[in-house]
Amino acid sequence: MSASTGLCDVQRRIDDVQRFLTSTLKVSNAHTMDFYTNDVWKRFIAVSPEDVLSALSSSGDRKMAPRIQHEGHSGTTFGFCNRTQRLVDPQQLLQGARAHSLPSLGLCQSREEFLQSIRRHQQQELLTEMGPELEPDDFMNSKKSHEVQSMSEVVAALAARCRVKQVIDLGSGKGYLSSFLSMQFGLQVFGIDSSSTNTRGAQERNRKLKKFSRMYQKQKKRTDAGRPASPQAVEEVSSGLAAVRVVSEEDQEREEETASTLAENFFSASALDVVETPRSPRVKLTDEERERRKKESLERKSQSSSSGSSSVFSPVTSHVTAQTKLQELVCDLEEAVMVGLHTCGDLAASTLRIFVAQAPVSAVCSVGCCYNLMSEEFDPDAQDGPQSVYGFPMSQYVRQHSWFCGRNARLSACLSLERVSHGQGIQMESLFYRAVLHVIIRDHYSPLRSKKRVGTIYSKSNSFVDYVRRALHRLELDHSKLSDREIQQYLDTYSPRRSEMDAFNMLKVTLAPCIEGLVLLDRLCYLKEQESVSFSSLVQLFDPLLSPRCYAVVGLKAPRVCDGHLDLS
């Protein structure tokens, strides 16, 4: 990709992806929980599960180059019969899905390409105040370490390119990225998160990390000077590292638990199982709060001046929307780079809108996630009330077509084709159990409209009968009306049809990158529509096996803020 990729190029690719999804999105929006109660397979698929699974297996042969195909053989569009709207050619569908995913559209740069281009006219001395060489693997899990190292180098390069020393980290969470940017690259970082628990955790982790860094540097200087480190110094460094690791391991356990919950819920979107995550209320700052933050800002400046370093990480608790004024949160805000590492739902869109609207933000690097929490302006089934701004669509080009994906499709977009292809990510038996459970509830209980959740009980169940009893108990339904034999009969009846569900779920996984691609192309199109943005691009920052949400939307303001003459060809 080059900087010559313009608005029209992005719009053409959006047209291609929308045309593909118009024919295929019905698969992604199907309720997997209703798979048997609504006979989903017969409604959408006209071939056998074996035909679909065979096509999926053979699609791994990368020798066949993906092609943009609007129609296939007579009477079909992307494998679906034009008359019945059912899938008759799985191979054609899979070829279309590959052709309409980001890697095949030619609109995405690799991280290495982007760094090489942005540094072309940049002197290395601009990367000032490099801190001690830190090894993130020592105090983060492998996924977080990969993300932080990959993204921080890009953010530091953007800061150097725009000659700024401040970074605003929206949705900073536990503060991993913020701490690393501050300590490794000498940047002044303001981490803003809506959770006070996250803010306190980030402060504690940063304190321990700084202590460990000071001890490590002291020991390293002795070693470099040819003097062996004392046993006491070695013990201090080991203890400091252990303290940081303890906090990080606790975070990893919570992350894995959350990931497990999401994995079981991705295909199960209905009132029976999924409860929407409430959005945090917008926080309006009082005069007292503004004065307190101003005082804290002056204290940070004083501490920074006395230590002779501009390297500071300052966590702030606040809910951020597109209307948030950064000057109200950061009193000593100067020109800055704005970043977001896996910002959930609408926060990714808000990050880009703040970048466009507020002059102090010179550049942006945003990696979004949790598309299921993203609001859609034109979704007729949206559960939220009217909003002033929505997470999708952002661009005028997509908005003029009133395009929407739908809630189940957004859930599917969170899936990782790469991980599933390597045998990770989906508990197929858990999804099968859930769908059969729904048949039992239909047959023996009145229509259910409950806010109760089945939750992640599959891993705790020792059999299907045990699973059903646990689920009915969670839903506050009388499970004593069913004998073990009756419950087992349902499993025996539907087991021969499990391959239908496995094949259908794999089709959903295959379509996921196309839905995510449309969301990201819309965000890129939004930036290219702005006169104040001189450059914008999609950049693959991460290995998708380690970090499935691997694409960043990157933008730089016009030369008035940066130094102009940005040549990324």
XYZ file of C-alpha atoms in Angstrom:
569
model
C 0.000 0.000 0.000
C 1.093 3.584 -0.537
C -0.067 7.014 0.508
C -1.645 7.310 -2.969
C -4.495 5.097 -1.734
C -7.237 7.675 -1.625
C -10.846 8.076 -0.631
C -12.168 6.659 -3.903
C -10.065 3.508 -3.498
C -11.500 2.918 -0.029
C -15.045 3.585 -1.227
C -14.689 1.037 -4.035
C -13.541 -1.610 -1.581
C -16.433 -0.757 0.742
C -18.793 -1.294 -2.201
C -17.224 -4.695 -2.873
C -17.506 -5.838 0.750
C -21.064 -4.535 1.112
C -22.095 -6.359 -2.054
C -20.657 -9.585 -0.669
C -22.246 -9.150 2.756
C -25.642 -8.330 1.240
C -25.803 -11.941 0.082
C -24.107 -13.602 3.063
C -24.877 -11.600 6.204
C -27.997 -13.674 6.869
C -25.736 -16.527 7.948
C -23.893 -14.342 10.463
C -27.139 -12.953 11.856
C -28.766 -16.343 12.436
C -29.345 -17.260 16.087
C -27.280 -20.352 16.772
C -29.273 -20.973 19.939
C -32.354 -21.300 17.729
C -30.494 -23.630 15.374
C -32.821 -26.584 15.933
C -35.954 -24.804 17.095
C -36.011 -22.716 13.891
C -34.424 -25.369 11.640
C -31.701 -22.932 10.625
C -29.794 -25.390 8.449
C -32.731 -26.045 6.098
C -33.588 -22.350 5.949
C -30.154 -21.267 4.710
C -28.240 -24.306 3.414
C -29.184 -26.610 0.512
C -26.192 -28.951 0.672
C -25.051 -31.482 3.254
C -22.865 -30.620 6.269
C -20.204 -32.911 4.788
C -20.125 -30.804 1.614
C -19.572 -27.630 3.647
C -16.914 -29.168 5.887
C -15.138 -30.630 2.851
C -15.111 -27.210 1.169
C -13.772 -25.641 4.353
C -11.006 -28.220 4.499
C -9.986 -27.727 0.879
C -10.124 -23.923 1.196
C -6.908 -24.133 3.179
C -5.102 -24.629 -0.136
C -3.709 -21.150 -0.691
C -2.572 -21.918 -4.257
C -5.870 -20.639 -5.588
C -5.699 -16.847 -5.647
C -8.790 -15.112 -4.243
C -10.853 -13.250 -6.806
C -13.548 -10.612 -6.439
C -16.606 -12.405 -7.837
C -19.989 -10.768 -8.005
C -21.765 -13.838 -9.340
C -20.872 -17.454 -9.845
C -22.344 -20.034 -12.164
C -25.840 -19.585 -13.501
C -28.390 -18.461 -10.946
C -26.104 -18.005 -7.937
C -24.496 -15.091 -6.120
C -21.503 -15.916 -3.932
C -22.737 -19.499 -3.724
C -26.360 -18.684 -2.815
C -29.193 -19.581 -5.176
C -30.828 -16.390 -6.426
C -34.266 -18.010 -6.300
C -34.259 -19.808 -2.931
C -31.527 -17.717 -1.209
C -30.009 -20.967 0.107
C -26.355 -21.942 -0.139
C -25.718 -24.332 -3.037
C -21.988 -23.772 -3.687
C -19.900 -23.624 -0.477
C -16.619 -23.325 -2.400
C -17.801 -20.162 -4.128
C -18.838 -18.669 -0.785
C -15.467 -19.426 0.802
C -13.571 -17.953 -2.134
C -15.682 -14.825 -1.828
C -15.045 -14.571 1.901
C -11.296 -14.776 1.382
C -11.404 -12.208 -1.419
C -13.363 -9.743 0.724
C -11.243 -9.916 3.884
C -8.695 -7.191 4.615
C -5.530 -9.076 3.604
C -6.928 -9.496 0.071
C -8.249 -5.965 -0.433
C -4.872 -4.242 -0.766
C -5.663 -1.472 1.702
C -3.568 -2.536 4.661
C 0.085 -1.968 5.512
C 2.283 -4.194 7.592
C 3.762 -2.709 10.742
C 7.263 -2.868 9.252
C 6.175 -1.047 6.070
C 4.535 1.691 8.079
C 7.510 2.211 10.395
C 9.907 2.312 7.471
C 7.839 4.909 5.638
C 7.170 7.145 8.625
C 10.845 7.214 9.597
C 12.066 8.035 6.106
C 12.351 11.754 6.813
C 12.820 11.490 10.542
C 16.084 11.788 12.426
C 16.778 9.167 15.054
C 17.652 11.832 17.612
C 13.982 12.770 17.732
C 13.413 9.652 19.829
C 14.767 11.391 22.897
C 15.023 10.269 26.494
C 15.024 6.557 25.757
C 14.601 4.816 29.073
C 16.285 1.657 30.287
C 15.908 -1.351 28.037
C 12.896 -3.177 29.452
C 11.802 -6.720 28.659
C 7.976 -6.808 28.722
C 8.084 -10.617 28.811
C 9.372 -10.285 32.380
C 6.171 -8.674 33.674
C 3.417 -9.375 31.113
C 1.919 -12.482 29.543
C 3.019 -13.274 25.994
C -0.082 -11.768 24.351
C 0.138 -8.473 26.220
C 3.905 -8.286 25.755
C 3.521 -8.739 21.997
C 0.834 -6.056 21.817
C 2.675 -3.525 23.966
C 6.022 -3.899 22.205
C 4.487 -3.768 18.723
C 2.212 -0.815 19.376
C 4.569 1.252 21.527
C 7.185 1.401 18.774
C 4.573 2.728 16.336
C 3.280 5.275 18.863
C 6.818 6.452 19.653
C 7.504 6.861 15.924
C 4.308 8.917 15.523
C 5.286 11.108 18.481
C 8.725 11.668 16.983
C 7.262 12.373 13.540
C 4.954 15.026 14.990
C 7.602 16.293 17.464
C 5.363 15.827 20.513
C 6.115 14.426 23.972
C 2.603 13.715 25.243
C 0.420 10.649 24.676
C -3.256 10.231 25.560
C -4.085 6.546 26.123
C -7.875 6.098 25.995
C -9.238 2.991 27.674
C -5.821 2.507 29.262
C -7.051 -0.362 31.445
C -4.276 -1.837 33.583
C -1.756 0.668 32.219
C 0.612 -1.773 30.499
C 0.991 0.288 27.325
C 1.058 3.609 29.191
C 3.776 2.465 31.595
C 5.925 1.085 28.796
C 5.608 4.231 26.656
C 6.555 6.360 29.634
C 9.500 4.329 30.876
C 10.913 2.996 27.613
C 10.417 6.016 25.338
C 10.445 8.917 27.796
C 6.948 10.093 26.900
C 4.479 11.848 29.179
C 1.445 9.588 29.114
C -2.049 10.289 30.405
C -3.984 7.036 30.742
C -7.756 7.573 30.833
C -10.047 4.709 31.867
C -13.653 4.634 33.060
C -12.877 2.105 35.808
C -11.446 3.440 39.055
C -10.339 -0.124 39.842
C -8.249 -0.160 36.671
C -6.794 3.243 37.521
C -5.728 2.174 41.000
C -4.280 -1.059 39.611
C -2.359 0.861 36.948
C -0.907 3.210 39.571
C 0.236 0.313 41.749
C 1.730 -1.601 38.831
C 3.531 1.484 37.561
C 4.963 2.155 41.022
C 6.333 -1.384 41.281
C 7.599 -1.292 37.715
C 9.519 1.932 38.311
C 11.044 0.496 41.439
C 12.090 -2.622 39.560
C 13.507 -0.499 36.731
C 15.641 1.591 39.099
C 17.042 -1.521 40.782
C 17.669 -3.175 37.420
C 19.549 -0.128 36.113
C 21.651 0.096 39.249
C 22.639 -3.561 38.927
C 23.301 -3.170 35.174
C 25.681 -0.232 35.745
C 27.706 -2.319 38.175
C 27.862 -5.199 35.721
C 28.840 -2.922 32.801
C 31.626 -1.453 34.936
C 33.027 -4.934 35.527
C 31.860 -5.116 39.135
C 29.730 -8.130 40.093
C 26.328 -7.372 41.536
C 25.984 -8.050 45.210
C 23.718 -10.913 46.346
C 21.506 -8.333 48.028
C 21.107 -6.379 44.755
C 20.269 -9.542 42.833
C 17.666 -10.434 45.449
C 16.162 -6.926 45.295
C 15.796 -7.118 41.510
C 14.268 -10.599 41.714
C 11.833 -9.462 44.410
C 10.872 -6.373 42.435
C 10.233 -8.430 39.318
C 8.215 -10.978 41.303
C 6.014 -8.185 42.696
C 5.199 -6.966 39.199
C 4.579 -10.522 38.004
C 2.079 -11.193 40.786
C -0.101 -8.294 39.657
C 0.259 -9.319 35.997
C -0.647 -12.964 36.644
C -3.799 -11.886 38.465
C -4.739 -9.770 35.445
C -4.068 -12.679 33.091
C -6.362 -14.960 35.082
C -9.147 -12.393 34.862
C -8.542 -11.938 31.116
C -8.697 -15.690 30.484
C -11.919 -15.989 32.482
C -13.481 -13.150 30.476
C -12.293 -14.666 27.189
C -13.808 -18.011 28.146
C -17.147 -16.376 28.913
C -17.175 -14.521 25.601
C -16.240 -17.628 23.631
C -19.288 -19.481 24.955
C -21.597 -16.527 24.301
C -20.485 -15.517 20.804
C -22.985 -17.729 19.012
C -25.737 -17.579 21.616
C -27.277 -14.151 21.205
C -30.823 -14.194 22.573
C -32.738 -13.020 25.600
C -32.212 -16.440 27.159
C -28.467 -16.163 27.329
C -26.939 -12.760 26.685
C -27.427 -9.688 28.807
C -26.135 -6.435 27.341
C -23.192 -4.892 29.161
C -24.430 -1.586 30.577
C -22.669 1.471 29.253
C -21.028 3.683 31.816
C -22.808 6.974 32.453
C -21.141 10.105 31.175
C -19.293 11.852 33.985
C -19.605 15.640 34.111
C -16.742 17.213 36.008
C -17.568 19.574 38.845
C -15.591 22.755 39.483
C -14.020 21.071 42.519
C -12.939 18.068 40.412
C -11.394 20.330 37.772
C -9.491 22.222 40.481
C -8.265 18.976 42.041
C -6.996 17.679 38.728
C -5.294 20.980 37.981
C -3.518 20.767 41.328
C -2.422 17.184 40.628
C -1.161 18.248 37.219
C 0.986 21.006 38.748
C 2.368 18.537 41.277
C 3.313 16.135 38.483
C 5.065 18.934 36.644
C 6.969 19.856 39.787
C 8.041 16.259 40.380
C 9.058 15.872 36.753
C 11.153 19.058 36.825
C 12.904 18.082 40.055
C 13.789 14.657 38.658
C 15.001 16.129 35.374
C 12.755 13.837 33.323
C 9.581 14.364 31.316
C 8.763 10.669 31.551
C 5.514 10.483 33.543
C 2.518 8.148 33.523
C -0.628 9.706 34.997
C -3.753 7.507 35.249
C -7.091 9.366 35.165
C -10.563 7.952 35.843
C -13.224 9.268 33.491
C -15.813 8.001 31.036
C -14.940 9.201 27.534
C -17.350 9.933 24.688
C -16.950 11.714 21.369
C -17.953 14.953 23.140
C -15.336 14.699 25.906
C -13.043 17.726 26.107
C -9.525 16.537 26.756
C -8.517 19.857 28.319
C -11.010 19.163 31.095
C -9.280 15.878 31.915
C -5.671 16.912 31.304
C -5.042 20.454 32.494
C -1.520 20.770 31.063
C -2.393 19.209 27.706
C -0.056 20.048 24.869
C 0.096 18.620 21.362
C -0.161 14.854 21.718
C -0.625 11.492 20.067
C -3.843 9.686 20.961
C -3.804 5.893 21.263
C -6.223 3.141 22.131
C -5.240 -0.501 22.561
C -8.341 -2.704 22.231
C -10.828 0.028 23.053
C -14.251 -1.562 23.471
C -17.328 -0.829 21.399
C -17.975 2.831 20.661
C -14.792 4.031 22.372
C -12.790 3.198 19.236
C -15.066 5.443 17.169
C -14.939 8.159 19.840
C -11.131 8.032 19.734
C -11.161 8.882 16.025
C -13.786 11.607 16.440
C -11.787 13.282 19.222
C -8.665 13.129 17.052
C -10.473 14.925 14.228
C -12.259 17.491 16.386
C -9.634 18.588 18.908
C -6.588 20.546 17.749
C -4.052 19.322 20.356
C -4.257 15.754 18.994
C -1.671 15.497 16.228
C -1.929 11.780 15.455
C -3.961 8.724 16.348
C -3.322 4.982 16.545
C -6.486 3.066 17.454
C -7.052 -0.692 17.752
C -10.690 -1.446 18.526
C -12.410 -4.580 19.820
C -15.750 -5.839 21.172
C -17.824 -5.060 18.075
C -20.782 -6.613 19.895
C -20.830 -3.537 22.171
C -20.764 -1.116 19.239
C -23.928 0.900 18.573
C -25.414 0.981 15.071
C -27.371 3.957 13.806
C -29.566 2.107 11.316
C -30.150 -1.234 13.052
C -33.956 -1.543 13.318
C -33.612 -4.057 16.157
C -31.237 -1.946 18.253
C -32.066 -2.105 21.950
C -30.583 1.279 22.800
C -32.524 4.501 22.492
C -31.574 7.322 20.113
C -28.018 8.649 20.474
C -26.272 11.757 19.201
C -23.453 9.688 17.664
C -23.046 5.994 16.926
C -20.147 3.614 16.638
C -21.190 2.486 13.149
C -21.263 3.761 10.527
C -18.845 6.663 10.935
C -18.219 7.727 7.346
C -20.672 9.768 5.322
C -20.207 7.315 2.472
C -21.508 4.311 4.442
C -24.135 6.379 6.259
C -25.733 7.495 3.000
C -26.612 3.857 2.329
C -28.105 3.419 5.851
C -26.015 0.267 6.218
C -26.119 -1.883 9.333
C -24.680 -5.278 10.265
C -26.952 -6.479 13.058
C -26.164 -7.590 16.583
C -25.460 -11.256 15.855
C -23.183 -10.323 12.962
C -21.243 -7.980 15.238
C -20.890 -10.826 17.722
C -19.578 -13.056 14.953
C -17.093 -10.368 13.898
C -15.333 -10.865 17.228
C -14.324 -14.390 16.238
C -10.825 -15.257 15.056
C -10.553 -17.277 11.852
C -6.829 -17.759 12.437
C -7.288 -19.183 15.919
C -10.169 -21.438 14.942
C -8.130 -22.713 11.975
C -5.491 -23.755 14.501
C -8.003 -25.548 16.725
C -8.503 -22.716 19.219
C -11.362 -20.502 20.231
C -14.665 -22.428 20.031
C -16.163 -25.150 22.208
C -18.396 -26.748 19.582
C -19.944 -29.202 22.053
C -20.876 -26.338 24.369
C -22.731 -24.595 21.530
C -24.439 -27.867 20.600
C -25.572 -28.383 24.208
C -26.954 -24.855 24.302
C -29.012 -25.327 21.140
C -30.507 -28.623 22.364
C -31.269 -26.987 25.720
C -33.302 -24.427 23.807
C -35.392 -27.254 22.299
C -36.071 -28.628 25.789
C -37.178 -25.215 27.025
C -39.472 -24.798 24.000
C -41.081 -28.196 24.567
C -41.528 -28.106 28.353
C -41.635 -24.499 29.524
C -43.610 -21.426 28.574
C -41.919 -18.823 26.350
C -38.994 -17.522 28.346
C -38.169 -13.844 28.688
C -35.670 -13.883 31.484
C -32.768 -11.670 32.415
C -31.107 -14.695 33.957
C -28.105 -16.176 32.176
C -27.041 -19.741 31.646
C -23.441 -18.557 31.884
C -20.300 -20.647 31.560
C -21.555 -23.901 33.042
C -20.312 -26.234 30.309
C -16.844 -26.635 31.802
C -18.395 -27.450 35.176
C -20.771 -30.117 33.843
C -19.870 -33.798 33.733
C -22.580 -34.780 31.241
C -25.377 -33.374 29.107
C -27.923 -34.247 31.788
C -25.880 -32.409 34.394
C -25.530 -29.439 32.000
C -29.287 -29.186 31.458
C -30.075 -29.392 35.177
C -27.528 -26.703 35.973
C -28.904 -24.495 33.199
C -32.535 -24.858 34.280
C -31.513 -24.070 37.853
C -29.738 -20.923 36.688
C -32.842 -19.894 34.759
C -35.005 -20.594 37.830
C -37.009 -23.268 36.005
C -38.283 -26.466 37.638
C -35.914 -29.178 36.432
C -37.603 -31.897 38.506
C -40.368 -32.246 35.889
C -37.849 -33.964 33.580
C -36.244 -37.324 34.237
C -32.631 -38.057 33.336
C -33.856 -40.420 30.640
C -36.033 -37.738 29.020
C -33.151 -35.295 28.967
C -30.793 -37.894 27.498
C -33.308 -38.687 24.753
C -33.019 -35.120 23.468
C -29.263 -35.514 23.150
C -29.661 -38.846 21.370
C -32.203 -37.346 18.963
C -30.073 -34.369 17.923
C -26.598 -35.898 18.036
C -26.874 -37.175 14.422
C -27.484 -33.543 13.386
C -24.574 -32.047 15.282
C -22.486 -31.887 12.087
C -25.005 -29.370 10.726
C -24.287 -27.026 13.602
C -20.524 -27.515 13.412
C -20.533 -26.701 9.703
C -22.803 -23.677 10.138
C -20.663 -22.231 12.926
C -17.576 -22.625 10.753
C -19.314 -20.627 8.021
C -19.893 -17.893 10.590
C -16.225 -17.938 11.514
C -15.261 -17.699 7.849
C -17.440 -14.602 7.343
C -16.180 -12.868 10.506
C -13.134 -11.146 8.891
C -15.383 -9.612 6.221
C -17.656 -7.999 8.825
C -14.680 -6.721 10.804
C -13.178 -5.479 7.546
C -16.269 -3.411 6.744
C -16.185 -1.789 10.198
C -12.503 -0.900 9.802
C -12.916 0.348 6.213
C -15.720 2.605 7.422
C -13.375 4.087 10.059
C -10.625 4.562 7.497
C -13.109 6.174 5.099
C -14.179 8.560 7.879
C -10.608 9.790 8.318
C -10.096 10.171 4.574
C -13.225 12.338 4.402
C -11.672 14.868 6.834
C -9.797 17.825 5.339
C -7.698 18.200 8.493
C -6.253 14.667 8.181
C -3.224 14.543 5.893
C -2.616 10.799 6.100
C -4.584 7.740 7.199
C -4.055 4.016 6.891
C -4.905 0.566 8.205
C -1.852 -1.101 9.720
C -1.573 -4.706 10.888
C 0.228 -4.338 14.208
C -0.095 -7.803 15.725
C 0.156 -11.479 14.926
C -3.535 -12.510 14.631
C -2.854 -15.823 16.360
C -1.595 -14.000 19.450
C -3.934 -11.019 19.216
C -6.934 -11.487 16.885
C -7.932 -7.815 16.853
C -4.711 -6.944 15.094
C -5.498 -3.930 12.880
C -4.887 -0.303 13.812
C -6.463 2.768 12.261
C -3.669 5.338 12.043
C -4.040 9.011 11.159
C -1.976 12.204 11.148
C -3.187 15.782 11.024
C -2.362 18.224 8.274
C 1.051 20.004 8.309
C -0.244 22.736 10.603
C 0.148 20.335 13.537
C 2.871 18.026 12.265
C 5.821 19.337 10.292
C 4.373 18.675 6.854
C 5.811 17.037 3.761
C 4.714 13.602 4.953
C 5.717 11.233 2.195
C 4.588 7.676 2.848
C 4.703 6.479 -0.732
